[in-house]
PDB file of C-alpha atoms and ligand atoms in Angstrom:
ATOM      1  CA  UNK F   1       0.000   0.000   0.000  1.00  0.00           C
ATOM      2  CA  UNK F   2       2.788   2.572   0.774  1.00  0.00           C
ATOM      3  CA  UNK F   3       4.455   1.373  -2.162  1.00  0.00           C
ATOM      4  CA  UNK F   4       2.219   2.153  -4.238  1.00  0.00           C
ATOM      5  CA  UNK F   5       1.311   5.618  -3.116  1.00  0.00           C
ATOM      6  CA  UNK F   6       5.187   6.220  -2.877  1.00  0.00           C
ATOM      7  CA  UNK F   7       5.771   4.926  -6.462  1.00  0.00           C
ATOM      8  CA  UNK F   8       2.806   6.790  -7.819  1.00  0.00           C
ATOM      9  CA  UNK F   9       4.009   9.863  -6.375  1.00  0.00           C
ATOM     10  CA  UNK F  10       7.457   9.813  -7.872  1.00  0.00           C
ATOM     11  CA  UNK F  11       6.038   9.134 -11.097  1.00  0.00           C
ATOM     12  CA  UNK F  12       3.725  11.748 -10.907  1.00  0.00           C
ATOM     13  CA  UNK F  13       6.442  14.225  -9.761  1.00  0.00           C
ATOM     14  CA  UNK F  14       8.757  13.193 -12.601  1.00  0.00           C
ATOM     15  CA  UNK F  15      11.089  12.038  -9.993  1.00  0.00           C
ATOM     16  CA  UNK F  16      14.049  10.225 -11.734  1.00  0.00           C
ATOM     17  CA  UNK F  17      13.977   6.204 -11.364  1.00  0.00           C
ATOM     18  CA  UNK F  18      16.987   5.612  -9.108  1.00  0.00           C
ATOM     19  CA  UNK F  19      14.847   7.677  -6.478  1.00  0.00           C
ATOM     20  CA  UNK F  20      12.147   5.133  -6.838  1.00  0.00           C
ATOM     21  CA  UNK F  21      14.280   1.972  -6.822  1.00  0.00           C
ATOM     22  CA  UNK F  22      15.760   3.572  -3.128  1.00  0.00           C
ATOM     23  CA  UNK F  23      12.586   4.308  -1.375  1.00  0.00           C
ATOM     24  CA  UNK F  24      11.467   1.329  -2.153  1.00  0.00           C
ATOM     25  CA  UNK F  25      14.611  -0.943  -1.074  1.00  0.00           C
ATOM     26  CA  UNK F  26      13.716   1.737   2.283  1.00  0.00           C
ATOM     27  CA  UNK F  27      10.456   0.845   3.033  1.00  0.00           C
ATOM     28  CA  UNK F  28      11.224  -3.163   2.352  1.00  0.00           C
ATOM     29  CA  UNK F  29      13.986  -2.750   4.783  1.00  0.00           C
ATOM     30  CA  UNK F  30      11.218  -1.240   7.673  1.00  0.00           C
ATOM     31  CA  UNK F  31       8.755  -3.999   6.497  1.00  0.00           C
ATOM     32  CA  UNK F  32      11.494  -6.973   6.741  1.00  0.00           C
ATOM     33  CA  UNK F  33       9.682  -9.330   9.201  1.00  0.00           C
ATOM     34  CA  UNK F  34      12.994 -10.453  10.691  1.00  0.00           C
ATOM     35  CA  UNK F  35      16.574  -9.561  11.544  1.00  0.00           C
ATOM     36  CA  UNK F  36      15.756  -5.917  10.562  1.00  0.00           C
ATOM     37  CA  UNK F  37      17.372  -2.687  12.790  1.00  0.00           C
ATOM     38  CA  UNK F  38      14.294  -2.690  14.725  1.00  0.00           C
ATOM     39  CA  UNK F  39      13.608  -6.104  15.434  1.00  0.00           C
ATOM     40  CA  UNK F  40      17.831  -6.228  16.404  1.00  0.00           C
ATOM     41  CA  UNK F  41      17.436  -3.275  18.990  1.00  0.00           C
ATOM     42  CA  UNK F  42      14.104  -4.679  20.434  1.00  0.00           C
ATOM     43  CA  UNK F  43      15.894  -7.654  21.014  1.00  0.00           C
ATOM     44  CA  UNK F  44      18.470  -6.376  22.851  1.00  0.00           C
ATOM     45  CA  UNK F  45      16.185  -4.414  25.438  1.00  0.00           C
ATOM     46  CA  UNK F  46      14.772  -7.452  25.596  1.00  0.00           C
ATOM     47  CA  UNK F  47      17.972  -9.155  26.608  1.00  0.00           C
ATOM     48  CA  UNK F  48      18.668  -6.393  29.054  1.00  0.00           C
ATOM     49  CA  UNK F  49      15.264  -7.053  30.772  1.00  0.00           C
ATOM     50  CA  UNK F  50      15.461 -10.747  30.925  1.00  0.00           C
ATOM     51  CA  UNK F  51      18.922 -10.407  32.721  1.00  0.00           C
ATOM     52  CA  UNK F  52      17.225  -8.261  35.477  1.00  0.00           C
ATOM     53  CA  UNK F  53      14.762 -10.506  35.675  1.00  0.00           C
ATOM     54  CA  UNK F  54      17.608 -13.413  35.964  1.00  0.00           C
ATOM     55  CA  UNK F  55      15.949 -15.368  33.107  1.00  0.00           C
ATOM     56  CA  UNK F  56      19.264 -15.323  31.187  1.00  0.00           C
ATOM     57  CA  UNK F  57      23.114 -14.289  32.594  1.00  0.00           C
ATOM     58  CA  UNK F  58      25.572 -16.057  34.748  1.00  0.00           C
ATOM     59  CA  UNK F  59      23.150 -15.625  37.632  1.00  0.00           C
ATOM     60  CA  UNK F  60      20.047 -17.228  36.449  1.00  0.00           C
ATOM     61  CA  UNK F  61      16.863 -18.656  38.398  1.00  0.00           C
ATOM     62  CA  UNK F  62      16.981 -22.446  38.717  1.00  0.00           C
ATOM     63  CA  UNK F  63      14.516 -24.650  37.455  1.00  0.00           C
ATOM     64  CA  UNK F  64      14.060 -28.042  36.450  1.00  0.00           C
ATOM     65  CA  UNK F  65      15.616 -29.474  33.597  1.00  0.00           C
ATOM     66  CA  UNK F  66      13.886 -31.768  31.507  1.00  0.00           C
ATOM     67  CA  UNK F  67      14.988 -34.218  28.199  1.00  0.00           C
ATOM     68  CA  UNK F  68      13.921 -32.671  25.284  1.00  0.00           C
ATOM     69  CA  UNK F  69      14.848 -33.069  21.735  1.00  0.00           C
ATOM     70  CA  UNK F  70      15.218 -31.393  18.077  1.00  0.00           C
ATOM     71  CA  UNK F  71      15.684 -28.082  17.481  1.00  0.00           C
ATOM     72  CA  UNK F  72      15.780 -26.771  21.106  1.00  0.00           C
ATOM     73  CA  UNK F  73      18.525 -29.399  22.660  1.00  0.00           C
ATOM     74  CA  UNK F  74      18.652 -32.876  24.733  1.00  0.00           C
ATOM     75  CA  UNK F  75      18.036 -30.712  28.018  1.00  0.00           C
ATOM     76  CA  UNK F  76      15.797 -28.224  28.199  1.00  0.00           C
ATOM     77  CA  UNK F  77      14.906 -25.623  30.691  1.00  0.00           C
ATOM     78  CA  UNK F  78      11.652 -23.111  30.140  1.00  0.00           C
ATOM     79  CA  UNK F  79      10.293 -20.478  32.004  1.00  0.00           C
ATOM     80  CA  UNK F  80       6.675 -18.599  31.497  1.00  0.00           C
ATOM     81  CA  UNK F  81       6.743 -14.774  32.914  1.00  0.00           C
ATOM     82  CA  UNK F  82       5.635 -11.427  31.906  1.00  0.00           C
ATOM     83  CA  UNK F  83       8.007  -8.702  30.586  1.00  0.00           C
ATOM     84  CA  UNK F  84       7.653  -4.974  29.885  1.00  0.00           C
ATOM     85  CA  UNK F  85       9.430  -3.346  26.814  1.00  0.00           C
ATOM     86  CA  UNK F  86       8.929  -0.050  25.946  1.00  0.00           C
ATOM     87  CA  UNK F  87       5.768   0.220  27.716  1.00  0.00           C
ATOM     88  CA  UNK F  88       4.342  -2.912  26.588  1.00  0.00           C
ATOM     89  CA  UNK F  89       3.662  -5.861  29.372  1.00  0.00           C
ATOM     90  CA  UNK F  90       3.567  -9.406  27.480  1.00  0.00           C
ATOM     91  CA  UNK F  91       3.746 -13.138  28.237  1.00  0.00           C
ATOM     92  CA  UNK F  92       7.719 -13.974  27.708  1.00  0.00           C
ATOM     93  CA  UNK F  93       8.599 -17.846  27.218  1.00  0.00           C
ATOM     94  CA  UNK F  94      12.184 -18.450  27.817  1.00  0.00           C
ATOM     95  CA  UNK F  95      13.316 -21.635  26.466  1.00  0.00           C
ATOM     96  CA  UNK F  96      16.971 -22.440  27.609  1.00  0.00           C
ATOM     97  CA  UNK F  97      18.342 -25.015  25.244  1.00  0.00           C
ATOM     98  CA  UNK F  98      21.254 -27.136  26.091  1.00  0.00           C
ATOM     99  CA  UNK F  99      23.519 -30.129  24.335  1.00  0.00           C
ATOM    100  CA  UNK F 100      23.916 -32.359  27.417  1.00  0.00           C
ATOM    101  CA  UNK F 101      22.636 -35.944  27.869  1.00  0.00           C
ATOM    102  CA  UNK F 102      22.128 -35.288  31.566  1.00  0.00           C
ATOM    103  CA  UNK F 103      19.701 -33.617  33.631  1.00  0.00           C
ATOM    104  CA  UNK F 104      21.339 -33.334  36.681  1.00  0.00           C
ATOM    105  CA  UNK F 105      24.368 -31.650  35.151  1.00  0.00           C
ATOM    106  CA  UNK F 106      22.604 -29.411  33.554  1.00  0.00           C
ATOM    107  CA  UNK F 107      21.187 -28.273  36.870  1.00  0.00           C
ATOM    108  CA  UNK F 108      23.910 -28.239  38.652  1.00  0.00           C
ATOM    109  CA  UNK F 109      25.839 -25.669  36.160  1.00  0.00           C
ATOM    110  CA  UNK F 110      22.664 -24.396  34.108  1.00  0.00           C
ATOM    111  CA  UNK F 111      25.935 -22.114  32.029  1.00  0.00           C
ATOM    112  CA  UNK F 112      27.972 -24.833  30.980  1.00  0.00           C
ATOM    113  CA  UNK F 113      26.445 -26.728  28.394  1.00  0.00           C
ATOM    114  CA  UNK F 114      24.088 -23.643  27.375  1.00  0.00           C
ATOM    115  CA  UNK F 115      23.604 -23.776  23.321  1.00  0.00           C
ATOM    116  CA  UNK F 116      20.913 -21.261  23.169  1.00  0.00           C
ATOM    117  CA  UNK F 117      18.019 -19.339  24.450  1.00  0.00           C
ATOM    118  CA  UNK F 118      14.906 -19.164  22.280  1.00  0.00           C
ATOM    119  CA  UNK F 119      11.461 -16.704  23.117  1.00  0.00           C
ATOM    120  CA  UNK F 120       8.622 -15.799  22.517  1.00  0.00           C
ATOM    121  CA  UNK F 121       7.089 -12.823  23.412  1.00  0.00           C
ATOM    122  CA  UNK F 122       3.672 -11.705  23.314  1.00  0.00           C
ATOM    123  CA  UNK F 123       3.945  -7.941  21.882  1.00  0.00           C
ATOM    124  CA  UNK F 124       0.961  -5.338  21.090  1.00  0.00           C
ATOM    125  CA  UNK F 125      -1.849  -5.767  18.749  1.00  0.00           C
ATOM    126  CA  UNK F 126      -1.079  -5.807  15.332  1.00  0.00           C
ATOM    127  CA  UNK F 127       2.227  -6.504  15.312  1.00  0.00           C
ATOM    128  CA  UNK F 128       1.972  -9.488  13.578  1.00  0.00           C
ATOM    129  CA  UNK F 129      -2.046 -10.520  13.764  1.00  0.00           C
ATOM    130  CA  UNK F 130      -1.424 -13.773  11.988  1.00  0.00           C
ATOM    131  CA  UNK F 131       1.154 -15.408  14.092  1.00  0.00           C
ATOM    132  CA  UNK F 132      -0.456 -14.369  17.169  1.00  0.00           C
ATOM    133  CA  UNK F 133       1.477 -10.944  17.706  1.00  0.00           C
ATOM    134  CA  UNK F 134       4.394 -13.423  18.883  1.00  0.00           C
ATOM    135  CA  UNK F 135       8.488 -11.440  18.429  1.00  0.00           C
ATOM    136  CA  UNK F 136      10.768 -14.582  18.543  1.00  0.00           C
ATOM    137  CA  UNK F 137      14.559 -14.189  19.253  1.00  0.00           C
ATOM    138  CA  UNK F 138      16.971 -16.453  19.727  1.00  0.00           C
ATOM    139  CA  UNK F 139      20.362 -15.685  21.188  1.00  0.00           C
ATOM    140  CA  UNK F 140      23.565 -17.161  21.869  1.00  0.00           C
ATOM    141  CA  UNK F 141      24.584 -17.839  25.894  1.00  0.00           C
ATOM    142  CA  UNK F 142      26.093 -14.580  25.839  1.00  0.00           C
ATOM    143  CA  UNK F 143      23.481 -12.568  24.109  1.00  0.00           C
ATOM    144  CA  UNK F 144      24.365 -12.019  20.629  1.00  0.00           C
ATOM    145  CA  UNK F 145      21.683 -13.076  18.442  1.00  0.00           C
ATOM    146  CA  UNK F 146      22.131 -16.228  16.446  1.00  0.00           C
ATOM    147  CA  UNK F 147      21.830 -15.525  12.639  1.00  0.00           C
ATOM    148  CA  UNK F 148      20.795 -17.921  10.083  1.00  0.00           C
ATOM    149  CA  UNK F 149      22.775 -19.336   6.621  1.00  0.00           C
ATOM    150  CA  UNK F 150      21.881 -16.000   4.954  1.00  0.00           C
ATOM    151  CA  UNK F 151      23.207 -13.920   8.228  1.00  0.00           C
ATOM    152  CA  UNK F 152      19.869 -12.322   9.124  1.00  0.00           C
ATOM    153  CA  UNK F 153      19.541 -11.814  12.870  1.00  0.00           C
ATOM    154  CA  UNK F 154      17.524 -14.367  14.297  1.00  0.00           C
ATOM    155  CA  UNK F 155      14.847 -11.322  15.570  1.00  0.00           C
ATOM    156  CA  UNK F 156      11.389 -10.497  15.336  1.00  0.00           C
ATOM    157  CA  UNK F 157       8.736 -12.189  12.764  1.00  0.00           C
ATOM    158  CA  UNK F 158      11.507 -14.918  12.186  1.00  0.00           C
ATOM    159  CA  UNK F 159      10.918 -16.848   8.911  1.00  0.00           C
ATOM    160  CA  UNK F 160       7.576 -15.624   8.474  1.00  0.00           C
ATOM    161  CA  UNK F 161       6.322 -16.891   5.749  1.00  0.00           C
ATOM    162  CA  UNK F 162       8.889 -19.600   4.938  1.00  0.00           C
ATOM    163  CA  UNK F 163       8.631 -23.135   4.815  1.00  0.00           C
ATOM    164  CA  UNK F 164      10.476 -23.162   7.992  1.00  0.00           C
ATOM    165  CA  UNK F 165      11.634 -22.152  11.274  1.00  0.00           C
ATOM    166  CA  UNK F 166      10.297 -20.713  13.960  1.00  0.00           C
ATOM    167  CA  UNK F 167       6.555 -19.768  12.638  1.00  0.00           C
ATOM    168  CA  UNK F 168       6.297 -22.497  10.447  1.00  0.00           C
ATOM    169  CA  UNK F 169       7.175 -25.282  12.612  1.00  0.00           C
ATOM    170  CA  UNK F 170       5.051 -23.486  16.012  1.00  0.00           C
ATOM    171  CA  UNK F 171       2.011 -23.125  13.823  1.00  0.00           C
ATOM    172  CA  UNK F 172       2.181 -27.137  13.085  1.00  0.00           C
ATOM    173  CA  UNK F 173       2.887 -28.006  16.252  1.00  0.00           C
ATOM    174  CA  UNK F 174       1.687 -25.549  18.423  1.00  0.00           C
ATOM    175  CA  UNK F 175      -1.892 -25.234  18.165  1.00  0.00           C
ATOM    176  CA  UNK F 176      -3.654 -21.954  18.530  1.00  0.00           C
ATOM    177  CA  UNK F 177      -1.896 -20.031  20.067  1.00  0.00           C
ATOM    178  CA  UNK F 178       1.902 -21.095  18.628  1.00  0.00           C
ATOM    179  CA  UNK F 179       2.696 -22.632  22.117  1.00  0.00           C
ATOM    180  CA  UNK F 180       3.622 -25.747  22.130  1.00  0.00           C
ATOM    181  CA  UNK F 181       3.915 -26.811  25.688  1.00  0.00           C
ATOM    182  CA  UNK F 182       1.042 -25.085  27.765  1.00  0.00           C
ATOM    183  CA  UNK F 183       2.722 -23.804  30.744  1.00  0.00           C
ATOM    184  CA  UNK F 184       0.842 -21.723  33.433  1.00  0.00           C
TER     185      UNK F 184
HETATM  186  C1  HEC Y   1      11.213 -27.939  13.958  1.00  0.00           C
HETATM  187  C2  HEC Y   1      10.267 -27.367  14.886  1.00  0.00           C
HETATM  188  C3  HEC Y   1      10.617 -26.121  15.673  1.00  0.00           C
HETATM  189  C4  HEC Y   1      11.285 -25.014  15.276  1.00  0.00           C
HETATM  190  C5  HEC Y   1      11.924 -24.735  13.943  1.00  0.00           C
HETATM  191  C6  HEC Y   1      11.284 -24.100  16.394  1.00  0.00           C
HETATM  192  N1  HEC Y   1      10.636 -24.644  17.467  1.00  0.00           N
HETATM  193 FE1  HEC Y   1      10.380 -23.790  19.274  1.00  0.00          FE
HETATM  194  N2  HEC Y   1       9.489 -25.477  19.960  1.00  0.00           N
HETATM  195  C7  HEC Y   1       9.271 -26.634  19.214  1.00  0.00           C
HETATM  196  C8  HEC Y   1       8.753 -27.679  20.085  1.00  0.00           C
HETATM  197  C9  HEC Y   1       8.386 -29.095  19.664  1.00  0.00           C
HETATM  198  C10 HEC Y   1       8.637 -27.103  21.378  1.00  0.00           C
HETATM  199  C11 HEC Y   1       8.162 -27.791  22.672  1.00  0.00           C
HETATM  200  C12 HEC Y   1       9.318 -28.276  23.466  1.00  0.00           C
HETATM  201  C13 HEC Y   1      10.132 -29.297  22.744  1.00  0.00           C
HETATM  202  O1  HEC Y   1       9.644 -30.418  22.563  1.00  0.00           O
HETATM  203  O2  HEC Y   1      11.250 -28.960  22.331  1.00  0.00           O
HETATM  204  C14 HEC Y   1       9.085 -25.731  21.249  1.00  0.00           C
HETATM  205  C15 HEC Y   1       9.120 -24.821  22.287  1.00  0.00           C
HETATM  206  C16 HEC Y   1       9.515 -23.504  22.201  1.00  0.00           C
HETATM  207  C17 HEC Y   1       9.412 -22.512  23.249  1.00  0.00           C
HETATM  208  C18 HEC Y   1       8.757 -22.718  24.611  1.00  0.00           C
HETATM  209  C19 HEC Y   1       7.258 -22.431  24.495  1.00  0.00           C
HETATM  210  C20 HEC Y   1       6.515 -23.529  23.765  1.00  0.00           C
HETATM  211  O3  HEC Y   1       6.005 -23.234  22.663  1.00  0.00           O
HETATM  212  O4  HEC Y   1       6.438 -24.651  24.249  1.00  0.00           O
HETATM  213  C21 HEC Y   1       9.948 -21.363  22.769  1.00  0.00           C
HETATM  214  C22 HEC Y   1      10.044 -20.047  23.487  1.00  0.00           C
HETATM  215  C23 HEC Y   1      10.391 -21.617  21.410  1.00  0.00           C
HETATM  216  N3  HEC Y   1      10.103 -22.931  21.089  1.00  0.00           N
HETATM  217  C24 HEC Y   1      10.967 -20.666  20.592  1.00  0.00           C
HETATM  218  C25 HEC Y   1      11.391 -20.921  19.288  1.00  0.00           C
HETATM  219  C26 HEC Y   1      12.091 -19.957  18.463  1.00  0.00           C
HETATM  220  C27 HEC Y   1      12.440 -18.546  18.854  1.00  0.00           C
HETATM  221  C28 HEC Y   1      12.369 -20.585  17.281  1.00  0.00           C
HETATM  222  C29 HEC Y   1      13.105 -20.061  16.082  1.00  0.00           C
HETATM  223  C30 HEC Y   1      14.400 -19.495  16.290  1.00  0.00           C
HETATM  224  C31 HEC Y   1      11.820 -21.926  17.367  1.00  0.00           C
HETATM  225  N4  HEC Y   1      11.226 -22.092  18.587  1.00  0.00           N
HETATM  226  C32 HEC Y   1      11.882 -22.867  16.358  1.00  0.00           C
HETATM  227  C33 HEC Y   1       9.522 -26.779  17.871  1.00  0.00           C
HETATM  228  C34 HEC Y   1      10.207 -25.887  17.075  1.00  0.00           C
END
């Protein structure tokens, strides 16, 4: 839609093609559903809030590890809060995923064998109606985001629209509401 009006403006103007061809790359950069500046920087506010919370860091809250299995590791650790970015409170699901093959090491040094951390977070309205308004992330142990082959930034509407990944693979599995395991 913005496209179009920007497109039919230029051409209306006269304005030389080259102009075109750059606002448009512009507004497909804002509209990227993943691994764009704003998805990046929400991410890392995110980060920042989940290590005051202790969901992530050297100093996290203990809980229960559990087996698990393909993508998110053998051992698995989640945790179902609330979080506020930017004015926004949301359900947050932090799944801690880690390449051990026991339990009890895993909760005895919850850092060690840490591969990843992958969320979900409920944001406003409208942010992305048909996946549930869910931002996904997911990070390496010390924050970074992970990036995929193509080295987008694992951040925001990840893979939406693709065959798979995130979206794809929690809308076959996860029922309504993208959540696969129902935790309170
Ligand atoms: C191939 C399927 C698949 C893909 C791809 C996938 N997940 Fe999952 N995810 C699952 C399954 C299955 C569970 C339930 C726990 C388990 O069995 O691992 C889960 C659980 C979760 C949870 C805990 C909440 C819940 O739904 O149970 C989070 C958070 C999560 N995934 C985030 C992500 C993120 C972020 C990505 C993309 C970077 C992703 N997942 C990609 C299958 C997938």
């Amino acid at each position: 839609m913005k496209r179009t009006v920007a497109t039919g403006l230029a051409i209306a103007a006269g304005v030389a093609l080259t102009a075109v061809a750059s606002n448009t790359s512009q507004i497909k950069a804002q509209e990227a559903p993943f691994g764009d500046p704003d998805s990046i920087g929400y991410a890392e506010t995110l980060w920042r809030v989940m290590e005051e919370a202790r969901l992530v860091g050297d100093d996290t809250i203990k809980v229960r590890p559990f087996e698990g299995s393909d993508p998110h590791g053998t051992v698995q650790e989640v945790l179902a809060t609330t979080a506020t970015i930017a004015g926004h409170t949301g359900r947050l699901v932090v799944k801690r995923n880690h390449a051990s093959d026991s339990i009890d090491a895993v909760y005895d040094d919850p850092i060690g064998n840490l591969d990843a951390i992958t969320i979900m977070f409920k944001r406003e309205e409208g942010y992305d109606p048909e996946n549930q308004n869910w931002f996904w992330a997911k990070y390496l142990p010390d924050g970074e985001l992970d990036q995929n082959e193509a080295g987008m930034h694992l951040a925001g509407r990840v893979a939406k629209g693709m065959d798979s990944g995130c979206i794809a693979c929690h809308t076959a599995t996860g029922g309504e509401d993208l959540e696969v395991l129902t935790l309170n």
